[in-house]
mmCIF file of C-alpha atoms (C1' of nucleotides) in Angstrom:
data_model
loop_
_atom_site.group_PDB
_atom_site.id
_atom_site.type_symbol
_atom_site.label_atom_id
_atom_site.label_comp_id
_atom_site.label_asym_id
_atom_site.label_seq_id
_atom_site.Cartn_x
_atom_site.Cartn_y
_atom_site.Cartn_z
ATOM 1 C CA UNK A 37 -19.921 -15.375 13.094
ATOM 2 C CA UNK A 38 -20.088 -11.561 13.986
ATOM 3 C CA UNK A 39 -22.223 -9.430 12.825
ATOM 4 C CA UNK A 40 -20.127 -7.335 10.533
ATOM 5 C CA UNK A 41 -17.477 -8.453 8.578
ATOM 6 C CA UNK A 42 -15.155 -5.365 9.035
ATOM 7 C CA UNK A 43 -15.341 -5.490 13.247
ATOM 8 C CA UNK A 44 -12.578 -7.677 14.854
ATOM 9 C CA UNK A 45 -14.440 -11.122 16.747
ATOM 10 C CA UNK A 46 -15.456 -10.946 20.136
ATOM 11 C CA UNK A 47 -13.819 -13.170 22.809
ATOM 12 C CA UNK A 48 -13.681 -17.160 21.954
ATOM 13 C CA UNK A 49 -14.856 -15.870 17.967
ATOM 14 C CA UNK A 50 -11.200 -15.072 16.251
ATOM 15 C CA UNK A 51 -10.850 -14.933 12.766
ATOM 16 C CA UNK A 52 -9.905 -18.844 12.966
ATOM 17 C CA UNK A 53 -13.323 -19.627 13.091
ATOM 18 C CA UNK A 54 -14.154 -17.827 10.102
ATOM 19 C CA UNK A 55 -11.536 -19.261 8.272
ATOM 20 C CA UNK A 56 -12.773 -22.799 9.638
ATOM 21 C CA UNK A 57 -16.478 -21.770 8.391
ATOM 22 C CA UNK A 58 -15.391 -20.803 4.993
ATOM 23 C CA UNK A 59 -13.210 -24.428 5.077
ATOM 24 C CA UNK A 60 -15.934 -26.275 5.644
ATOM 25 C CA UNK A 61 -17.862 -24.840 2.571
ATOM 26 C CA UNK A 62 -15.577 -26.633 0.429
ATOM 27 C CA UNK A 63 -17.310 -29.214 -1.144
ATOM 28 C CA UNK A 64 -15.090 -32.667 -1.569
ATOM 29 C CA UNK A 65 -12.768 -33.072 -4.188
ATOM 30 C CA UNK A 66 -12.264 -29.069 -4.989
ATOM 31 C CA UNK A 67 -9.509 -27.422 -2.974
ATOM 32 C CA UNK A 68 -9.565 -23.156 -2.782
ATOM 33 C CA UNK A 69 -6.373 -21.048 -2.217
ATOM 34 C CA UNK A 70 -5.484 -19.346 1.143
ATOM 35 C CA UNK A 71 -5.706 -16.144 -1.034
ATOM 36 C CA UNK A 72 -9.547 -16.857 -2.393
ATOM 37 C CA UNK A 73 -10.450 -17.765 1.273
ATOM 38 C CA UNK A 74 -9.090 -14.793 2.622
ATOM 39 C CA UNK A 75 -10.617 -12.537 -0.386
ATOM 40 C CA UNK A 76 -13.896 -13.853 1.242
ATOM 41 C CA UNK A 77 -13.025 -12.781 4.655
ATOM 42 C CA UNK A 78 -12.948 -8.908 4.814
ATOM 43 C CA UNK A 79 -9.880 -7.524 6.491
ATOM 44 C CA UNK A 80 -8.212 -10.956 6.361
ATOM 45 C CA UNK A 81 -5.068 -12.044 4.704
ATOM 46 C CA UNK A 82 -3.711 -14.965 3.268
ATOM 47 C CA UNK A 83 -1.233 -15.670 6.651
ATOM 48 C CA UNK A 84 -4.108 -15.570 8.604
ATOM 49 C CA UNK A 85 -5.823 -18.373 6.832
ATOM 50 C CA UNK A 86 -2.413 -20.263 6.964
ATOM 51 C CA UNK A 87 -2.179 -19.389 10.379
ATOM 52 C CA UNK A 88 -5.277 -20.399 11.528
ATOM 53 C CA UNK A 89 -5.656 -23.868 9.762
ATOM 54 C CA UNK A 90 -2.026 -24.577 11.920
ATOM 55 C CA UNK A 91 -4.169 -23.760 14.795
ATOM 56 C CA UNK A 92 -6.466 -26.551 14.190
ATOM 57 C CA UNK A 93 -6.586 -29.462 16.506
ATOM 58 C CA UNK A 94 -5.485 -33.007 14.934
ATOM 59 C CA UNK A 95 -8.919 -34.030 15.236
ATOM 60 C CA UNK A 96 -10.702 -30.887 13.414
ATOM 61 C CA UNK A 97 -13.723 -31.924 11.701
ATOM 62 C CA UNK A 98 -12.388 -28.982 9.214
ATOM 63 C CA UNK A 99 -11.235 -30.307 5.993
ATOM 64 C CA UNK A 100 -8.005 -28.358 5.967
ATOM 65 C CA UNK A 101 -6.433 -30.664 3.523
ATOM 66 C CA UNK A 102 -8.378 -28.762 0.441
ATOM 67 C CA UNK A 103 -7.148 -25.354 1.377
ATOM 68 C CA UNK A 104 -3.532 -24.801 -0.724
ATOM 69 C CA UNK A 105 -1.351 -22.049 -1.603
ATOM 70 C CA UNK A 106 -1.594 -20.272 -4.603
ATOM 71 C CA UNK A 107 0.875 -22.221 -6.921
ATOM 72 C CA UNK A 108 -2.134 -25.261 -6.472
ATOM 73 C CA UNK A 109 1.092 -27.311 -4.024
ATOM 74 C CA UNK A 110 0.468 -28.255 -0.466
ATOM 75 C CA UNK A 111 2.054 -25.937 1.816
ATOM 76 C CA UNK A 112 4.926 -27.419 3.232
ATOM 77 C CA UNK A 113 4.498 -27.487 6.634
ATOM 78 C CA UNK A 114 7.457 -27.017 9.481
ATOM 79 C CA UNK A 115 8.654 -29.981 11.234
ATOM 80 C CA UNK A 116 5.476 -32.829 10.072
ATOM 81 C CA UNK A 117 5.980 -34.998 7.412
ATOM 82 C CA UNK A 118 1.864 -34.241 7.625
ATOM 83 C CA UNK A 119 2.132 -33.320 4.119
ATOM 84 C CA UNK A 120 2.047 -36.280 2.400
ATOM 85 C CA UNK A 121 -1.289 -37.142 4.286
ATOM 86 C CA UNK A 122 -2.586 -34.203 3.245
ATOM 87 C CA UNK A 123 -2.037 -35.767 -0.352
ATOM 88 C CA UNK A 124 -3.300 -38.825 0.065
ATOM 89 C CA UNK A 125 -6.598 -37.449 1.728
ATOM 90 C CA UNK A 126 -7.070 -35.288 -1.115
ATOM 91 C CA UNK A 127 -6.490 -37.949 -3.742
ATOM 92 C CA UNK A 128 -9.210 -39.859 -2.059
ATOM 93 C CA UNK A 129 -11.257 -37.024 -2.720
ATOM 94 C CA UNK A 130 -10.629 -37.486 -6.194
ATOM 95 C CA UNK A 131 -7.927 -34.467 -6.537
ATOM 96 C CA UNK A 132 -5.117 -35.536 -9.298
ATOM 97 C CA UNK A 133 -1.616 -34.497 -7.925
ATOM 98 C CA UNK A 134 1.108 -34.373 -10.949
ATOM 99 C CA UNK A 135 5.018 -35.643 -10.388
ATOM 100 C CA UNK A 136 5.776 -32.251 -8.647
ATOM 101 C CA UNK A 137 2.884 -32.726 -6.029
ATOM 102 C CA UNK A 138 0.639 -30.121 -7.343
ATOM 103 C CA UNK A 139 -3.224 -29.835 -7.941
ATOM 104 C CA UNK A 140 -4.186 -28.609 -11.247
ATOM 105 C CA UNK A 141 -6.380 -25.175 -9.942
ATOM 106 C CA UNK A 142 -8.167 -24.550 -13.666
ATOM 107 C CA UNK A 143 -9.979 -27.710 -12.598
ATOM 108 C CA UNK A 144 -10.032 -28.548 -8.967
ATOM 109 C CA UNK A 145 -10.241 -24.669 -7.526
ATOM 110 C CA UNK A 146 -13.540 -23.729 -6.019
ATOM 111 C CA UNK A 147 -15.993 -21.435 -7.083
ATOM 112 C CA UNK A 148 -16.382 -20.009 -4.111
ATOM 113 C CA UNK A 149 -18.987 -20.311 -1.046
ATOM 114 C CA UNK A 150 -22.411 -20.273 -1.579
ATOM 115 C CA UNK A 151 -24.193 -16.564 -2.461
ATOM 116 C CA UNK A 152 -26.421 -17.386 1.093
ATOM 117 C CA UNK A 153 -23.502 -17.433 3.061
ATOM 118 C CA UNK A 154 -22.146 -14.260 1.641
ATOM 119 C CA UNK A 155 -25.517 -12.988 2.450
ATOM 120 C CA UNK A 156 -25.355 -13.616 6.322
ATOM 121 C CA UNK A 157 -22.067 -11.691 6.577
ATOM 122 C CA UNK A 158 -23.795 -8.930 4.702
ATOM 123 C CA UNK A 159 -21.551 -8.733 1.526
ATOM 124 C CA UNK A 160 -24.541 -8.813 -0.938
ATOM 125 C "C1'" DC B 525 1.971 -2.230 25.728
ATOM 126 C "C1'" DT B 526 5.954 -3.748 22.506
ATOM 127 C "C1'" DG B 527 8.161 -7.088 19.719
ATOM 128 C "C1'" DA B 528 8.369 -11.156 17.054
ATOM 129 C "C1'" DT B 529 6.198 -14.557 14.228
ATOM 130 C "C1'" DG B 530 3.614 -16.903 10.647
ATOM 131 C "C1'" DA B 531 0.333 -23.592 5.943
ATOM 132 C "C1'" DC B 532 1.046 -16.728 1.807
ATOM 133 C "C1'" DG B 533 0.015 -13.336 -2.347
ATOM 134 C "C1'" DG B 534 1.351 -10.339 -5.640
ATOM 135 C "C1'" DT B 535 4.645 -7.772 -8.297
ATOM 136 C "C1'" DG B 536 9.117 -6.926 -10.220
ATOM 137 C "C1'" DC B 537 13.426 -8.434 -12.434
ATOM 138 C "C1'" DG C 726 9.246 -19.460 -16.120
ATOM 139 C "C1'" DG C 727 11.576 -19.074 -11.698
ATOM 140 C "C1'" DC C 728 13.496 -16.392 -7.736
ATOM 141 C "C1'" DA C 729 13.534 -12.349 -4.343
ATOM 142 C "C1'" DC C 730 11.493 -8.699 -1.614
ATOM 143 C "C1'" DC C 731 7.604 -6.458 0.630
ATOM 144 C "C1'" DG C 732 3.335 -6.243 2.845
ATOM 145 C "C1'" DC C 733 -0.794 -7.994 5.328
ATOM 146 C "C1'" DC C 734 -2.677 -8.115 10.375
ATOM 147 C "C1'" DA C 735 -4.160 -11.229 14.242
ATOM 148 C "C1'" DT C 736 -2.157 -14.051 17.902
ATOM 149 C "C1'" DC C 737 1.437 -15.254 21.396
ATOM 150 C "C1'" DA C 738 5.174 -14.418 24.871
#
DNA sequence: CTGATGACGGTGC
DNA sequence: GGCACCGCCATCA
């Protein structure tokens, strides 16, 4: 994590990773919004959340599956049927999908990461 | 260095 | 309520 929110990463830190850090805050069975994660990241948009996640290795550790687009549907994504998985891993989290495939945000969205990590980046 | 691209968000009609 | 256009800015070729 760099020091201050507003200066780009250095070399081997992009903004991935603090897309991946803010990811990882989200606590199973709640999903956030590419939008609320990238409110949390100063001077990063919504595509770069999208972008990075795509970046991820197959193997990530980073529970990409919770973060969805605004409309509270799974992204579709080009090419890999990977979408349904993405379903199914967060119905085992407990997260209801209705018959169009989306998650009902009033009750599944996250609150947000915790105030201490806020802290460390300097935003309180 | 320039150009193109991209799991999206918000607003307007 | 649904669809269309614009903008956002880092990363890749």
């Amino acid at each position: 994590m760099n020091p201050t929110n507003k200066t780009p990463p250095k070399s081997g830190e992009t903004y991935y990773h603090q897309v991946y850090e803010l990811a990882s805050m989200i606590p199973r069975g709640k999903v956030a919004t590419y939008g609320q994660i990238a409110d949390y990241i100063a001077g990063c948009t919504p595509r770069m959340v999208g972008y990075a996640l795509f970046h991820l290795d197959t193997g990530t550790r980073v529970p990409w599956q919770r973060v969805i687009n605004a409309k509270g549907e799974i992204s579709p994504r080009p090419g890999a049927g990977g979408s349904s998985l993405q379903r199914e891993l967060l119905e085992a989290e407990g997260v209801d999908f209705d018959v169009l495939g989306k998650t009902d945000l009033k009750r599944y969205r996250w609150g947000g990461p915790p105030p201490k990590w806020l802290m460390a980046r300097g935003l309180l």
